[in-house]
Amino acid sequence: MSGTSWGRYPQPHDQRLLMLRDRDAPLPDFTGTALPHGNGRSYGDSCLNSGGTLLCTRGLDRFIAFDAERGLLRCEAGVLLGEILDLVVGQGWFLPVTPGTKYVTVGGAIANDVHGKNHHVNGCFSEHVAGFELLRSDGSRRWCSAHENADWFAATVGGLGLTGLITWAELRLQRVRGPWLNCETHRFGSLAEFFALSAAAERDYEYTVAWIDCAARGAAAGRGHFICANHAPAADGPRPSRRRLSVPFTPPLSLINRASLRAFNTLYYHRQRARVQQALTHYEPYFYPLDAIGRWNRIYGPRGFLQYQCVLPPAAAEAGMGELLARIAASGSGSFLAVLKVFGTRKSAGILSFPRPGATLALDFPNGGPATFALLDALDEVVAGAGGAVYPAKDARVAGARFRGYFPAWQSLQPYLDPKFSSSFWRRVTE
Amino acid sequence: MRRILIVGATSAIAEATARLFAARGDALCLVGRDAARLKLIADDLGVRGAVRTATATLDVTDFAAQAAVIDLAERELGGLDTVLIAHGTLTDQNQAQESVDTLRREFDVNALSVMALLTPIANRFAAQGYGDIAVISSVAGDRGRMSNYVYGAAKAAVTAFLSGLRQRLQKSGVNVLTIKPGFVDTPMTKDFPKGALWAQPDAVAAGIVKAIDKRRSVAYLPWFWWPIMGVIRSVPEFVFKRVKL
């Protein structure tokens, strides 16, 4: 338990860690402010509390009950999504919504109201949360669901841990026939082609997402692979590799630079020769390709990296994405895995939930100092101009005024904030 | 399927070990002081696949109450074939140097209570002609060191007791496993600064299950404590007494 975030920027200071182990126990004593901290997979500073206390929830990792007939799972907030999959997939169930890593806790998934490649079908994580218990610093406990304490529910899902500690939750799982997916990968040459593919696939595929070559410029700009998939009825299929690679130490410099970036992206784009390719894939490499490489965040070197994820409303999506990609390619910065996805039109439950209708782009930038920050500020200008938003779970640097513009309802969270809870992120964007 | 009694079931290492047994579909009886926490753990093990769970509260130093708990475990699980004894306290060495009461209490918890529990269990297992006894001792019992020799002495007593018991039960088909963890990152050691030698409870638990299945006699966990303790044991006393450990 290190008390850092996945991007390794910023580094917290004067932060005290308290390990929680008993969901029925009162909160431990702390001075100053506290913040629940799950597995530290938020990228920026939304899971940090410099000068305060982190209430580490990984010790709350017990299952409570599983109804294998109806797919209802009760578990403590520190259980990892991967631990849930290990338990339920063999019994014919799956997470109805999963982000791109299985190493997040249930509490973290709720507090960031995470989304996945099936947002256009299943919405956000919170849509599948039957309820959770919220423990406040005054010792009170509330059961929150879409029906009971619904205002607390809306404040807490996507509420970045600021409304109190989620101790345990009940999740509604989704039926599957097995661990495999039928995957179809289409190579596309432009953003227009991507949006056409995505619109056509939405009805027939549960999962849609694209990898995009963020280093491509000129005629090649906007090219990538569009990947759509459905859970497969297959009785057998490929097994995930049991080999676990890990980045053993932090290199002195980021391994991601202009040259490696262009080379990787070009090779990756041309990896697939055919325009369309089909495959039966296990859920692990499909949903969690990066989880196969332990501590991959180290490749960005000691200064860490910044992830940028934004959403642009439908009307502005195609032009806006083109503009963002042009600026990124011109900067020579960016990442191996830039991800593009069109969200569904369902309204997110949380006051601060990030997903909204439109297209979302996510990619990493090595922390190259002021140049990187200037680039991200420039991207913010495009996003704000288009009426979009940036995802707090990924953010380490957005200006307060920008955040308040992206989430105009942020003040309606005020009455629900726990007076003794705060985070580095929250102080940065609201004070 | 194993029918397992775990004493000290709320300890981090015991809980991690119990999860591995549960996932295999074993039956478990959990014994500890805190009934509420035992219930939380039992529910969790049930979800993870344990065919049956039972709980019983016991203060291990209440020697007179031990027999009833062993009876209960046997009744609830329909027999017993595996026992894991995992309870213990990390002695405050300074306090134990000052107070004979502390010294005696620590010996009661870490040494005598273990031997007391094992006395009827060993006799039952010997009579039924099968069983696995696994006890968490410690590398601290391999040699007394100034920083924790009261704890170490209690663990050394357990280690010696187990060694003799192992010889005695060998021909009855009962295996006795002495588990010697090194530094493990648990609530018991939460105030220590953690370094490269520290292991996670999950890793130690996996080693325990493997050692029980393979009917090993002694397991250092992780394995690298075996050569480390080999070196520490072999340092001659006239040198050792000048070292601060």
mmCIF file with all atom_site columns, N, CA and C in Angstrom, chain B residues 119-149:
data_model
loop_
_atom_site.group_PDB
_atom_site.id
_atom_site.type_symbol
_atom_site.label_atom_id
_atom_site.label_alt_id
_atom_site.label_comp_id
_atom_site.label_asym_id
_atom_site.label_entity_id
_atom_site.label_seq_id
_atom_site.pdbx_PDB_ins_code
_atom_site.Cartn_x
_atom_site.Cartn_y
_atom_site.Cartn_z
_atom_site.occupancy
_atom_site.B_iso_or_equiv
_atom_site.pdbx_formal_charge
_atom_site.auth_seq_id
_atom_site.auth_comp_id
_atom_site.auth_asym_id
_atom_site.auth_atom_id
_atom_site.pdbx_PDB_model_num
ATOM 1  N N  . THR B 1 119 ? -2.729 -31.220 22.594 1.00 0.00 ? 119 THR B N  1
ATOM 2  C CA . THR B 1 119 ? -2.722 -32.465 23.359 1.00 0.00 ? 119 THR B CA 1
ATOM 3  C C  . THR B 1 119 ? -3.942 -33.335 23.038 1.00 0.00 ? 119 THR B C  1
ATOM 4  N N  . PRO B 1 120 ? -5.183 -32.830 23.192 1.00 0.00 ? 120 PRO B N  1
ATOM 5  C CA . PRO B 1 120 ? -6.321 -33.690 22.806 1.00 0.00 ? 120 PRO B CA 1
ATOM 6  C C  . PRO B 1 120 ? -6.417 -33.908 21.305 1.00 0.00 ? 120 PRO B C  1
ATOM 7  N N  . ILE B 1 121 ? -6.025 -32.884 20.514 1.00 0.00 ? 121 ILE B N  1
ATOM 8  C CA . ILE B 1 121 ? -6.127 -33.041 19.049 1.00 0.00 ? 121 ILE B CA 1
ATOM 9  C C  . ILE B 1 121 ? -5.199 -34.157 18.587 1.00 0.00 ? 121 ILE B C  1
ATOM 10 N N  . ALA B 1 122 ? -3.972 -34.157 19.114 1.00 0.00 ? 122 ALA B N  1
ATOM 11 C CA . ALA B 1 122 ? -3.004 -35.187 18.717 1.00 0.00 ? 122 ALA B CA 1
ATOM 12 C C  . ALA B 1 122 ? -3.534 -36.567 19.084 1.00 0.00 ? 122 ALA B C  1
ATOM 13 N N  . ASN B 1 123 ? -4.129 -36.682 20.261 1.00 0.00 ? 123 ASN B N  1
ATOM 14 C CA . ASN B 1 123 ? -4.637 -37.987 20.683 1.00 0.00 ? 123 ASN B CA 1
ATOM 15 C C  . ASN B 1 123 ? -5.786 -38.453 19.804 1.00 0.00 ? 123 ASN B C  1
ATOM 16 N N  . ARG B 1 124 ? -6.676 -37.499 19.426 1.00 0.00 ? 124 ARG B N  1
ATOM 17 C CA . ARG B 1 124 ? -7.784 -37.883 18.536 1.00 0.00 ? 124 ARG B CA 1
ATOM 18 C C  . ARG B 1 124 ? -7.270 -38.310 17.177 1.00 0.00 ? 124 ARG B C  1
ATOM 19 N N  . PHE B 1 125 ? -6.339 -37.520 16.627 1.00 0.00 ? 125 PHE B N  1
ATOM 20 C CA . PHE B 1 125 ? -5.816 -37.852 15.302 1.00 0.00 ? 125 PHE B CA 1
ATOM 21 C C  . PHE B 1 125 ? -5.071 -39.184 15.335 1.00 0.00 ? 125 PHE B C  1
ATOM 22 N N  . ALA B 1 126 ? -4.317 -39.418 16.422 1.00 0.00 ? 126 ALA B N  1
ATOM 23 C CA . ALA B 1 126 ? -3.584 -40.682 16.532 1.00 0.00 ? 126 ALA B CA 1
ATOM 24 C C  . ALA B 1 126 ? -4.570 -41.844 16.563 1.00 0.00 ? 126 ALA B C  1
ATOM 25 N N  . ALA B 1 127 ? -5.684 -41.647 17.288 1.00 0.00 ? 127 ALA B N  1
ATOM 26 C CA . ALA B 1 127 ? -6.681 -42.716 17.402 1.00 0.00 ? 127 ALA B CA 1
ATOM 27 C C  . ALA B 1 127 ? -7.360 -42.982 16.061 1.00 0.00 ? 127 ALA B C  1
ATOM 28 N N  . GLN B 1 128 ? -7.666 -41.908 15.310 1.00 0.00 ? 128 GLN B N  1
ATOM 29 C CA . GLN B 1 128 ? -8.363 -42.120 14.035 1.00 0.00 ? 128 GLN B CA 1
ATOM 30 C C  . GLN B 1 128 ? -7.383 -42.544 12.936 1.00 0.00 ? 128 GLN B C  1
ATOM 31 N N  . GLY B 1 129 ? -6.086 -42.347 13.176 1.00 0.00 ? 129 GLY B N  1
ATOM 32 C CA . GLY B 1 129 ? -5.091 -42.850 12.235 1.00 0.00 ? 129 GLY B CA 1
ATOM 33 C C  . GLY B 1 129 ? -4.847 -41.966 11.026 1.00 0.00 ? 129 GLY B C  1
ATOM 34 N N  . TYR B 1 130 ? -5.326 -40.728 11.042 1.00 0.00 ? 130 TYR B N  1
ATOM 35 C CA . TYR B 1 130 ? -5.006 -39.798 9.954  1.00 0.00 ? 130 TYR B CA 1
ATOM 36 C C  . TYR B 1 130 ? -5.187 -38.375 10.464 1.00 0.00 ? 130 TYR B C  1
ATOM 37 N N  . GLY B 1 131 ? -4.628 -37.440 9.708  1.00 0.00 ? 131 GLY B N  1
ATOM 38 C CA . GLY B 1 131 ? -4.797 -36.032 10.056 1.00 0.00 ? 131 GLY B CA 1
ATOM 39 C C  . GLY B 1 131 ? -3.570 -35.209 9.734  1.00 0.00 ? 131 GLY B C  1
ATOM 40 N N  . ASP B 1 132 ? -3.809 -33.914 9.582  1.00 0.00 ? 132 ASP B N  1
ATOM 41 C CA . ASP B 1 132 ? -2.725 -32.972 9.352  1.00 0.00 ? 132 ASP B CA 1
ATOM 42 C C  . ASP B 1 132 ? -2.800 -31.870 10.403 1.00 0.00 ? 132 ASP B C  1
ATOM 43 N N  . ILE B 1 133 ? -1.699 -31.710 11.115 1.00 0.00 ? 133 ILE B N  1
ATOM 44 C CA . ILE B 1 133 ? -1.618 -30.641 12.103 1.00 0.00 ? 133 ILE B CA 1
ATOM 45 C C  . ILE B 1 133 ? -0.628 -29.615 11.581 1.00 0.00 ? 133 ILE B C  1
ATOM 46 N N  . ALA B 1 134 ? -1.065 -28.365 11.477 1.00 0.00 ? 134 ALA B N  1
ATOM 47 C CA . ALA B 1 134 ? -0.170 -27.306 11.009 1.00 0.00 ? 134 ALA B CA 1
ATOM 48 C C  . ALA B 1 134 ? -0.206 -26.180 12.034 1.00 0.00 ? 134 ALA B C  1
ATOM 49 N N  . VAL B 1 135 ? 0.958  -25.720 12.437 1.00 0.00 ? 135 VAL B N  1
ATOM 50 C CA . VAL B 1 135 ? 1.025  -24.701 13.476 1.00 0.00 ? 135 VAL B CA 1
ATOM 51 C C  . VAL B 1 135 ? 1.942  -23.577 13.013 1.00 0.00 ? 135 VAL B C  1
ATOM 52 N N  . ILE B 1 136 ? 1.486  -22.336 13.201 1.00 0.00 ? 136 ILE B N  1
ATOM 53 C CA . ILE B 1 136 ? 2.340  -21.207 12.851 1.00 0.00 ? 136 ILE B CA 1
ATOM 54 C C  . ILE B 1 136 ? 3.258  -20.910 14.025 1.00 0.00 ? 136 ILE B C  1
ATOM 55 N N  . SER B 1 137 ? 4.528  -21.283 13.846 1.00 0.00 ? 137 SER B N  1
ATOM 56 C CA . SER B 1 137 ? 5.555  -20.908 14.805 1.00 0.00 ? 137 SER B CA 1
ATOM 57 C C  . SER B 1 137 ? 6.210  -19.641 14.227 1.00 0.00 ? 137 SER B C  1
ATOM 58 N N  . SER B 1 138 ? 7.504  -19.532 14.292 1.00 0.00 ? 138 SER B N  1
ATOM 59 C CA . SER B 1 138 ? 8.120  -18.328 13.723 1.00 0.00 ? 138 SER B CA 1
ATOM 60 C C  . SER B 1 138 ? 9.609  -18.535 13.559 1.00 0.00 ? 138 SER B C  1
ATOM 61 N N  . VAL B 1 139 ? 10.206 -17.801 12.606 1.00 0.00 ? 139 VAL B N  1
ATOM 62 C CA . VAL B 1 139 ? 11.668 -17.813 12.505 1.00 0.00 ? 139 VAL B CA 1
ATOM 63 C C  . VAL B 1 139 ? 12.278 -17.263 13.793 1.00 0.00 ? 139 VAL B C  1
ATOM 64 N N  . ALA B 1 140 ? 11.496 -16.481 14.530 1.00 0.00 ? 140 ALA B N  1
ATOM 65 C CA . ALA B 1 140 ? 12.014 -15.910 15.772 1.00 0.00 ? 140 ALA B CA 1
ATOM 66 C C  . ALA B 1 140 ? 12.362 -16.988 16.789 1.00 0.00 ? 140 ALA B C  1
ATOM 67 N N  . GLY B 1 141 ? 11.758 -18.187 16.621 1.00 0.00 ? 141 GLY B N  1
ATOM 68 C CA . GLY B 1 141 ? 12.046 -19.276 17.543 1.00 0.00 ? 141 GLY B CA 1
ATOM 69 C C  . GLY B 1 141 ? 13.339 -20.012 17.235 1.00 0.00 ? 141 GLY B C  1
ATOM 70 N N  . ASP B 1 142 ? 13.980 -19.670 16.115 1.00 0.00 ? 142 ASP B N  1
ATOM 71 C CA . ASP B 1 142 ? 15.207 -20.379 15.742 1.00 0.00 ? 142 ASP B CA 1
ATOM 72 C C  . ASP B 1 142 ? 16.412 -19.960 16.565 1.00 0.00 ? 142 ASP B C  1
ATOM 73 N N  . ARG B 1 143 ? 16.409 -18.728 17.036 1.00 0.00 ? 143 ARG B N  1
ATOM 74 C CA . ARG B 1 143 ? 17.481 -18.284 17.917 1.00 0.00 ? 143 ARG B CA 1
ATOM 75 C C  . ARG B 1 143 ? 17.013 -17.053 18.678 1.00 0.00 ? 143 ARG B C  1
ATOM 76 N N  . GLY B 1 144 ? 17.289 -17.024 19.953 1.00 0.00 ? 144 GLY B N  1
ATOM 77 C CA . GLY B 1 144 ? 16.872 -15.871 20.755 1.00 0.00 ? 144 GLY B CA 1
ATOM 78 C C  . GLY B 1 144 ? 17.695 -14.642 20.402 1.00 0.00 ? 144 GLY B C  1
ATOM 79 N N  . ARG B 1 145 ? 17.000 -13.547 20.160 1.00 0.00 ? 145 ARG B N  1
ATOM 80 C CA . ARG B 1 145 ? 17.697 -12.294 19.854 1.00 0.00 ? 145 ARG B CA 1
ATOM 81 C C  . ARG B 1 145 ? 17.236 -11.229 20.841 1.00 0.00 ? 145 ARG B C  1
ATOM 82 N N  . MET B 1 146 ? 18.105 -10.291 21.150 1.00 0.00 ? 146 MET B N  1
ATOM 83 C CA . MET B 1 146 ? 17.782 -9.322  22.197 1.00 0.00 ? 146 MET B CA 1
ATOM 84 C C  . MET B 1 146 ? 16.502 -8.531  21.920 1.00 0.00 ? 146 MET B C  1
ATOM 85 N N  . SER B 1 147 ? 16.168 -8.362  20.628 1.00 0.00 ? 147 SER B N  1
ATOM 86 C CA . SER B 1 147 ? 15.018 -7.516  20.295 1.00 0.00 ? 147 SER B CA 1
ATOM 87 C C  . SER B 1 147 ? 13.682 -8.214  20.551 1.00 0.00 ? 147 SER B C  1
ATOM 88 N N  . ASN B 1 148 ? 13.650 -9.551  20.596 1.00 0.00 ? 148 ASN B N  1
ATOM 89 C CA . ASN B 1 148 ? 12.354 -10.207 20.848 1.00 0.00 ? 148 ASN B CA 1
ATOM 90 C C  . ASN B 1 148 ? 12.515 -11.644 21.367 1.00 0.00 ? 148 ASN B C  1
ATOM 91 N N  . TYR B 1 149 ? 13.344 -11.816 22.393 1.00 0.00 ? 149 TYR B N  1
ATOM 92 C CA . TYR B 1 149 ? 13.601 -13.185 22.826 1.00 0.00 ? 149 TYR B CA 1
ATOM 93 C C  . TYR B 1 149 ? 12.488 -13.798 23.656 1.00 0.00 ? 149 TYR B C  1
#
